[in-house]
Every structure is written in structure tokens, then in C-alpha cells.
């Protein structure tokens, strides 16, 4: 049975670095790279995707609403939604422009989707509701998705997992301690993540091989592969943010321009701003200071985003973009950021927007 290996290029640093990492470390892994084109990305994002396409060889561009008279897929679906803007509570943009196209791209094929969540992030990524698509997270110590881990560690499988570990673990002074952890059932005190980390602390590679053997008794796509076809079993790398930037720079693709800190000054105080992540230029998850960055660095796109606000629908709850760019409001937003940057500096912490606000993706589907 053919199993497809696929990786979504969002235009952000993490998915770009993951594609580079896998190409360099596993050149024989035949990965299909794709991008969900919303028609609403920054020019800096498009440049990164073009450079990455040259490095990888090919990136398939998926685009929703092909043939629509509207200039972008977003405007097509916005019209269909009656002008109702997407929001954290109603993320129709994600579903219509990305998730539906991704699942159409995969179809009914068995597929492994590689997702670029880093080892220094505490979040779970996109897990498809379709049983033929399985997510893998190569940058983390635990490469397996939450559904796989919970199934593997479920109390009803203790006997099966015990037999697997008994075969995999060589005899020695550690085996008795390891088997004690394996045999210990999940309880309120010894919950899933605690048992997971205990097993990973013993041996990451052994844990991977144990899960892999277990998956052969399930319908998960990885369970259809041989060890030679899935070389990540022996990978115990943990890739963090600094590694991501290093990978991008060393291969020549470069860091997306929107991460470059641009200085500004307010009331004699100095700060910097940029964008903390990729995504549509009007993404409702971006911080207020990122909207100001867009207003000052890409005024045409800000004006376009403003044009979508009407009939009471605004990108930011309780505040229109017209109100956001009033001089006193801009001044206050910038002063707030300067204050937080100064506080971080005193604590020897990073001062970029990603350091201050975090760069966790609020909507994992948006970055598949």
C-alpha cells in the first residue's frame, strides 16, 4: 500500500525549517510539499515560498474557489458569508481556504502529514478527523500526536505494551525500573502526560519503536510502513526556535522579512516592532501592535483590511481599524509594547514580539 508523505508550507519559519530539516536529514523520504494559497499573504511570505520552492524542487499550490470572479478566495467566501468576517469563534476562513483544500489534496489516500511544532512549544498541532491522515511532529521529543499517545497508553493495552517493551528492552539494571513504569496503569495521579514523559526519559528511540510496533495493530498510516520506510523512529533531536532560524539562514533560503525588527520612537522612548508569525495580512489573531506595523509598513493592505469592516463586523472585538489608527491610540499601543520590551530586557528575556506575546499558533489548521 502506498503511503504519501506530505508537508504543508505555510510561509512561516517553522514549516519552512521543517521542510529543510527533513530534506537534509532524510533525503530518501519522498515528501510532497504543498501550500494553501489564500491570495491574502504578504509579499514577504510569497518571497519565502518562492525561495523554498527553488530549494526543495517543487511546492504544489492549492487554491480554493478556482474560477470565482472574486479576486481572492477570501473575498469569494466572504461574499458567500454575507460579509460576516471570520473570528476566533467562527474560523470559516481556515476551513474554506485551507482545511478543505488540504483534505481534497489528500483524498482517500493514506497519508502522513509532517507538522512543524517545535520542541520548545507547549501545544498540540492539527490532527485530521479523517482516519487516513496521521500527523507527525519531527521537531518534538515526542513525535506522536495526542490521539496516538492516548491510544497507546490506554489501560486496556497495558498487556500488549508490556510485551512490546519486554522484547525491545535489553536485559540490564534499567529494565526492571522501565517495566515498572510500563505496567503502571493510568490514574488521576499518574496521568497520560506523566507516563509519557517517564517513558521518554528512559529512552526516546525505544518509545518510538514501541509505538511503531503497536501502530501495526491499528489502521494508522504509519503502521503500514516498515522501519526502513519511516526513519524518524531513531531520531531524538529536539528543534527549538534558535535552530529554526539557523536552518533557514544556513541553507540560503533566509528568514522571512516580516520577522525583521523595525525601530520606532514615541515620547522619546524607543521600541521595535515586526510580525510575530505568518498568515493572512488581516489575521484576527495578530496583536494590536502588528496591526500598527501593517498600517505603517503596508498601508495599502491595511486600507484593504479596513474595507472589509462594515455592518458592525470588525477584525478586533470592540474596536474598528479606523479607531485603532487614531494618533493617540497608536501612541498608547506603542508605549505599551515599549514597556513590555523594557521589562523583558531587565529580566534578560527576548524583546521581539514573538518573545513578548509568544508565537504559538492559535489556530493549528491555519498552518497545515
Coordinates of C-alpha atoms in Angstrom, one line a residue:
X1 CA 0.0 0.0 0.0
X2 CA 1.4 3.4 -1.0
X3 CA 1.6 5.9 1.9
X4 CA 2.0 9.5 1.0
X5 CA 4.3 11.8 3.0
X6 CA 3.1 15.4 2.9
X7 CA 4.2 18.7 4.4
X8 CA 2.3 22.0 4.3
X9 CA 4.4 25.1 3.7
X10 CA 2.5 28.0 5.4
X11 CA 5.1 30.7 4.6
X12 CA 6.1 30.8 8.3
X13 CA 9.5 30.0 9.7
X14 CA 8.7 26.6 11.4
X15 CA 7.1 24.8 8.4
X16 CA 9.9 26.2 6.2
X17 CA 12.6 25.0 8.6
X18 CA 10.9 21.6 8.9
X19 CA 11.0 21.0 5.2
X20 CA 14.7 21.9 5.1
X21 CA 15.4 19.7 8.1
X22 CA 13.7 16.7 6.6
X23 CA 15.3 17.2 3.2
X24 CA 18.8 17.4 4.7
X25 CA 18.4 14.6 7.2
X26 CA 16.2 12.2 5.3
X27 CA 16.9 12.8 1.6
X28 CA 15.3 9.5 0.6
X29 CA 12.0 10.3 2.2
X30 CA 9.7 11.2 -0.7
X31 CA 7.8 14.2 0.6
X32 CA 5.1 16.1 -1.3
X33 CA 5.2 19.8 -0.3
X34 CA 2.1 22.0 -0.7
X35 CA 0.9 25.5 0.1
X36 CA -2.6 26.6 0.6
X37 CA -2.8 29.9 -1.3
X38 CA -5.3 32.3 0.2
X39 CA -4.4 35.2 -2.1
X40 CA -4.0 37.3 1.1
X41 CA -0.5 36.7 2.1
X42 CA 2.2 39.4 2.5
X43 CA 4.8 39.8 -0.3
X44 CA 7.4 38.8 2.2
X45 CA 5.6 35.5 2.7
X46 CA 5.3 34.8 -1.1
X47 CA 9.0 35.5 -1.5
X48 CA 9.9 32.9 1.2
X49 CA 7.7 30.3 -0.5
X50 CA 9.3 31.0 -3.9
X51 CA 12.8 30.6 -2.4
X52 CA 11.8 27.5 -0.6
X53 CA 10.3 26.1 -3.8
X54 CA 13.6 26.6 -5.5
X55 CA 15.4 24.8 -2.7
X56 CA 13.0 21.9 -2.3
X57 CA 12.4 21.4 -6.1
X58 CA 8.6 21.9 -6.1
X59 CA 5.7 23.1 -4.0
X60 CA 2.2 22.3 -5.1
X61 CA 0.0 25.4 -4.8
X62 CA -3.6 24.7 -3.6
X63 CA -6.1 27.4 -4.2
X64 CA -9.8 27.3 -3.1
X65 CA -12.6 28.7 -5.2
X66 CA -10.8 28.4 -8.5
X67 CA -12.8 30.0 -11.3
X68 CA -14.5 32.5 -9.0
X69 CA -15.0 36.0 -10.3
X70 CA -13.7 37.4 -7.0
X71 CA -10.1 38.4 -6.9
X72 CA -9.1 36.2 -4.0
X73 CA -10.5 33.0 -2.3
X74 CA -11.1 35.0 0.8
X75 CA -13.3 37.6 -1.0
X76 CA -15.2 34.7 -2.6
X77 CA -16.1 33.1 0.7
X78 CA -16.6 36.5 2.5
X79 CA -19.3 37.2 -0.1
X80 CA -20.8 33.8 0.4
X81 CA -20.9 34.5 4.2
X82 CA -22.8 37.7 3.7
X83 CA -19.9 39.9 4.8
X84 CA -19.5 38.1 8.1
X85 CA -15.8 38.4 9.0
X86 CA -14.1 35.3 10.4
X87 CA -13.1 35.4 14.1
X88 CA -11.7 33.1 16.8
X89 CA -15.3 31.9 17.4
X90 CA -16.1 31.4 13.6
X91 CA -12.9 30.5 11.7
X92 CA -14.6 29.8 8.4
X93 CA -11.6 31.2 6.6
X94 CA -9.4 28.3 7.9
X95 CA -11.9 25.6 6.9
X96 CA -12.8 27.0 3.5
X97 CA -9.4 28.2 2.3
X98 CA -7.1 25.7 3.9
X99 CA -8.5 22.6 5.6
X100 CA -11.0 21.7 2.8
X101 CA -8.3 22.1 0.2
X102 CA -5.8 20.1 2.2
X103 CA -8.2 17.2 2.6
X104 CA -9.2 17.4 -1.0
X105 CA -5.5 17.2 -2.0
X106 CA -5.0 14.0 0.1
X107 CA -8.4 12.5 -0.9
X108 CA -8.8 8.9 0.3
X109 CA -5.0 8.1 0.2
X110 CA -3.2 7.0 3.3
X111 CA -1.0 10.0 4.3
X112 CA 1.5 11.1 6.9
X113 CA 1.4 14.9 7.5
X114 CA 4.5 16.4 8.9
X115 CA 3.9 19.4 11.2
X116 CA 6.4 21.9 12.3
X117 CA 5.6 22.4 16.0
X118 CA 8.9 23.0 17.8
X119 CA 10.3 21.3 20.8
X120 CA 10.1 24.5 22.9
X121 CA 6.3 24.9 22.3
X122 CA 3.7 23.5 24.6
X123 CA 0.8 22.9 22.3
X124 CA -0.7 20.3 20.0
X125 CA -1.0 20.7 16.3
X126 CA -3.6 19.9 13.7
X127 CA -5.0 16.3 13.9
X128 CA -7.2 15.4 11.0
X129 CA -10.7 14.0 11.7
X130 CA -10.1 11.7 8.7
X131 CA -8.6 8.3 9.7
X132 CA -6.4 8.2 6.6
X133 CA -4.3 11.2 7.6
X134 CA -1.9 11.0 10.5
X135 CA 0.1 13.9 11.9
X136 CA 3.8 13.5 12.9
X137 CA 5.8 16.2 14.7
X138 CA 9.6 15.7 14.0
X139 CA 10.8 18.7 15.9
X140 CA 9.5 17.5 19.3
X141 CA 10.9 14.9 21.6
X142 CA 7.5 13.2 21.3
X143 CA 6.8 12.9 17.6
X144 CA 3.4 11.3 18.0
X145 CA 0.0 13.1 18.1
X146 CA -2.1 13.2 21.2
X147 CA -4.6 10.6 19.9
X148 CA -1.9 8.1 19.2
X149 CA -0.3 8.6 22.6
X150 CA -3.6 8.2 24.4
X151 CA -4.5 5.1 22.5
X152 CA -1.0 3.6 23.1
X153 CA -1.0 4.3 26.8
X154 CA -4.7 3.3 27.5
X155 CA -5.0 0.9 30.4
X156 CA -6.7 -1.7 28.2
X157 CA -3.5 -2.0 26.2
X158 CA -1.1 -2.5 29.1
X159 CA -0.6 -6.2 28.5
X160 CA 0.2 -5.6 24.8
X161 CA 2.5 -2.7 25.6
X162 CA 4.3 -4.7 28.3
X163 CA 5.0 -7.5 25.8
X164 CA 6.4 -5.0 23.2
X165 CA 8.7 -3.3 25.7
X166 CA 9.8 -6.7 27.1
X167 CA 11.0 -7.6 23.6
X168 CA 12.6 -4.2 22.8
X169 CA 14.4 -3.5 26.1
X170 CA 17.7 -5.4 26.6
X171 CA 18.2 -7.1 29.9
X172 CA 20.0 -4.9 32.4
X173 CA 19.7 -2.9 35.6
X174 CA 17.3 -0.4 34.0
X175 CA 14.8 -2.9 32.6
X176 CA 13.1 -3.6 35.9
X177 CA 12.5 0.1 36.5
X178 CA 11.3 0.7 33.0
X179 CA 8.9 -2.3 33.1
X180 CA 7.5 -1.0 36.3
X181 CA 6.6 2.3 34.5
X182 CA 5.1 0.4 31.5
X183 CA 2.9 -1.8 33.7
X184 CA 1.7 1.1 35.9
X185 CA -1.9 2.0 35.0
X186 CA -3.1 5.5 34.2
X187 CA -4.7 7.1 37.2
X188 CA -5.6 10.6 38.4
X189 CA -2.2 10.8 40.0
X190 CA -0.3 9.0 37.2
X191 CA -1.9 10.7 34.2
X192 CA -1.2 10.3 30.5
X193 CA 1.4 13.0 30.1
X194 CA 3.2 11.9 33.2
X195 CA 3.5 8.3 32.0
X196 CA 4.5 9.6 28.5
X197 CA 7.4 11.7 29.9
X198 CA 8.5 8.9 32.2
X199 CA 8.8 6.6 29.2
X200 CA 10.6 9.2 27.1
X201 CA 13.0 9.9 29.9
X202 CA 14.1 6.2 29.8
X203 CA 14.7 6.1 26.0
X204 CA 13.1 8.2 23.2
X205 CA 14.1 5.8 20.5
X206 CA 12.7 2.8 22.3
X207 CA 9.5 4.6 22.9
X208 CA 9.2 5.4 19.2
X209 CA 9.8 1.7 18.2
X210 CA 7.3 0.6 20.8
X211 CA 4.6 2.9 19.4
X212 CA 5.5 1.9 15.9
X213 CA 5.1 -1.8 16.7
X214 CA 1.8 -1.0 18.4
X215 CA 0.5 1.0 15.4
X216 CA 0.9 -2.1 13.2
X217 CA -2.2 -3.4 15.0
X218 CA -4.2 -0.3 14.1
X219 CA -5.3 1.4 10.9
X220 CA -3.0 4.4 11.3
X221 CA -0.9 5.1 8.1
X222 CA 2.4 4.9 9.9
X223 CA 1.5 1.3 10.9
X224 CA 1.5 0.4 7.2
X225 CA 5.2 1.2 6.8
X226 CA 8.4 -0.7 7.5
X227 CA 11.2 0.6 9.7
X228 CA 13.2 1.5 6.6
X229 CA 10.3 3.5 5.3
X230 CA 10.0 5.5 8.5
X231 CA 13.5 6.5 9.6
X232 CA 12.2 9.0 12.2
X233 CA 12.0 6.2 14.8
X234 CA 15.7 6.6 15.6
X235 CA 15.6 10.4 15.7
X236 CA 15.8 12.0 19.1
X237 CA 16.6 15.6 18.0
X238 CA 14.7 18.4 19.7
X239 CA 14.5 21.5 17.5
X240 CA 13.8 24.9 19.1
X241 CA 13.4 28.5 17.8
X242 CA 17.1 29.2 17.5
X243 CA 17.6 26.0 15.5
X244 CA 14.8 27.1 13.1
X245 CA 16.4 30.4 12.4
X246 CA 19.8 28.7 11.9
X247 CA 18.4 26.2 9.4
X248 CA 16.8 29.0 7.4
X249 CA 20.0 31.1 7.3
X250 CA 22.5 28.3 6.6
X251 CA 20.6 26.8 3.6
X252 CA 20.3 30.2 2.0
X253 CA 16.5 30.4 2.0
X254 CA 16.7 33.1 4.7
X255 CA 14.4 34.3 7.4
X256 CA 11.1 35.9 6.4
X257 CA 11.4 39.6 6.1
X258 CA 8.4 40.3 8.4
X259 CA 10.5 39.0 11.3
X260 CA 12.9 41.8 11.0
X261 CA 12.6 44.3 13.9
X262 CA 11.9 47.8 12.8
X263 CA 12.7 50.6 15.3
X264 CA 10.1 53.3 16.3
X265 CA 10.1 56.1 18.8
X266 CA 7.3 57.6 20.9
X267 CA 7.7 60.4 23.5
X268 CA 11.5 59.9 23.4
X269 CA 11.2 56.2 24.1
X270 CA 12.4 53.6 21.6
X271 CA 10.9 50.3 20.7
X272 CA 10.8 47.8 17.8
X273 CA 8.0 46.0 16.0
X274 CA 7.6 43.4 13.3
X275 CA 5.2 40.5 12.8
X276 CA 5.3 37.5 15.1
X277 CA 4.1 34.9 12.6
X278 CA 2.9 34.3 9.1
X279 CA -0.7 34.2 8.0
X280 CA -3.1 36.4 6.1
X281 CA -2.3 40.1 6.4
X282 CA -5.6 40.7 8.2
X283 CA -5.4 37.7 10.6
X284 CA -7.6 38.4 13.5
X285 CA -5.2 36.6 15.8
X286 CA -2.4 39.3 15.4
X287 CA -1.7 41.7 18.2
X288 CA -2.7 45.4 18.1
X289 CA 0.9 46.4 17.5
X290 CA 1.0 44.1 14.5
X291 CA -1.9 45.9 13.0
X292 CA 0.0 49.2 13.6
X293 CA 3.0 47.6 11.8
X294 CA 0.7 46.7 8.9
X295 CA -0.7 50.2 8.8
X296 CA 2.8 51.8 8.7
X297 CA 4.7 49.2 6.6
X298 CA 1.9 48.1 4.2
X299 CA -0.7 50.9 4.2
X300 CA -2.4 49.6 1.0
X301 CA -3.1 46.2 2.7
X302 CA -4.3 47.9 5.9
X303 CA -6.7 50.0 3.8
X304 CA -7.9 46.8 2.1
X305 CA -8.5 45.2 5.5
X306 CA -10.4 48.3 6.6
X307 CA -12.7 47.9 3.6
X308 CA -13.8 44.5 4.8
X309 CA -15.1 46.0 8.0
X310 CA -18.8 47.0 7.6
X311 CA -22.2 46.4 9.1
X312 CA -20.8 46.1 12.6
X313 CA -18.3 43.4 11.6
X314 CA -14.7 44.3 12.8
X315 CA -11.4 42.4 12.9
X316 CA -10.9 43.2 16.6
X317 CA -13.7 42.8 19.0
X318 CA -15.0 46.1 20.2
X319 CA -12.6 48.2 18.1
X320 CA -12.6 49.1 14.4
X321 CA -9.4 49.5 12.4
X322 CA -10.4 53.2 11.9
X323 CA -10.3 53.7 15.7
X324 CA -7.1 51.6 16.0
X325 CA -5.1 54.1 13.9
X326 CA -6.1 57.3 15.6
X327 CA -2.9 59.1 16.7
X328 CA -3.5 58.8 20.4
X329 CA -4.4 55.1 20.1
X330 CA -1.3 54.3 18.1
X331 CA 0.8 56.2 20.7
X332 CA -0.7 54.2 23.6
X333 CA -0.2 50.8 21.8
X334 CA 3.4 51.6 21.0
X335 CA 4.1 52.8 24.6
X336 CA 2.6 49.5 25.9
X337 CA 4.9 47.5 23.8
X338 CA 7.9 49.6 24.8
X339 CA 7.1 49.0 28.4
X340 CA 6.9 45.2 27.9
X341 CA 10.1 45.2 25.9
X342 CA 11.9 47.1 28.7
X343 CA 10.5 44.7 31.3
X344 CA 11.7 41.7 29.3
X345 CA 15.1 43.3 28.9
X346 CA 15.5 43.8 32.6
X347 CA 14.7 40.1 33.1
X348 CA 17.2 39.1 30.4
X349 CA 14.4 37.9 28.2
X350 CA 13.9 38.4 24.4
X351 CA 12.3 41.7 23.3
X352 CA 10.8 40.7 19.9
X353 CA 7.0 40.4 19.5
X354 CA 7.3 36.6 19.4
X355 CA 9.2 36.7 22.7
X356 CA 6.6 39.1 24.3
X357 CA 3.4 37.6 23.1
X358 CA 4.5 34.1 22.2
X359 CA 4.4 32.7 18.7
X360 CA 2.0 29.8 19.4
X361 CA -0.5 29.5 16.6
X362 CA -4.0 29.9 17.9
X363 CA -5.5 28.0 15.0
X364 CA -3.4 25.0 14.1
X365 CA -5.4 24.3 11.0
X366 CA -4.3 27.6 9.5
X367 CA -0.7 26.4 9.3
X368 CA -1.0 22.9 7.9

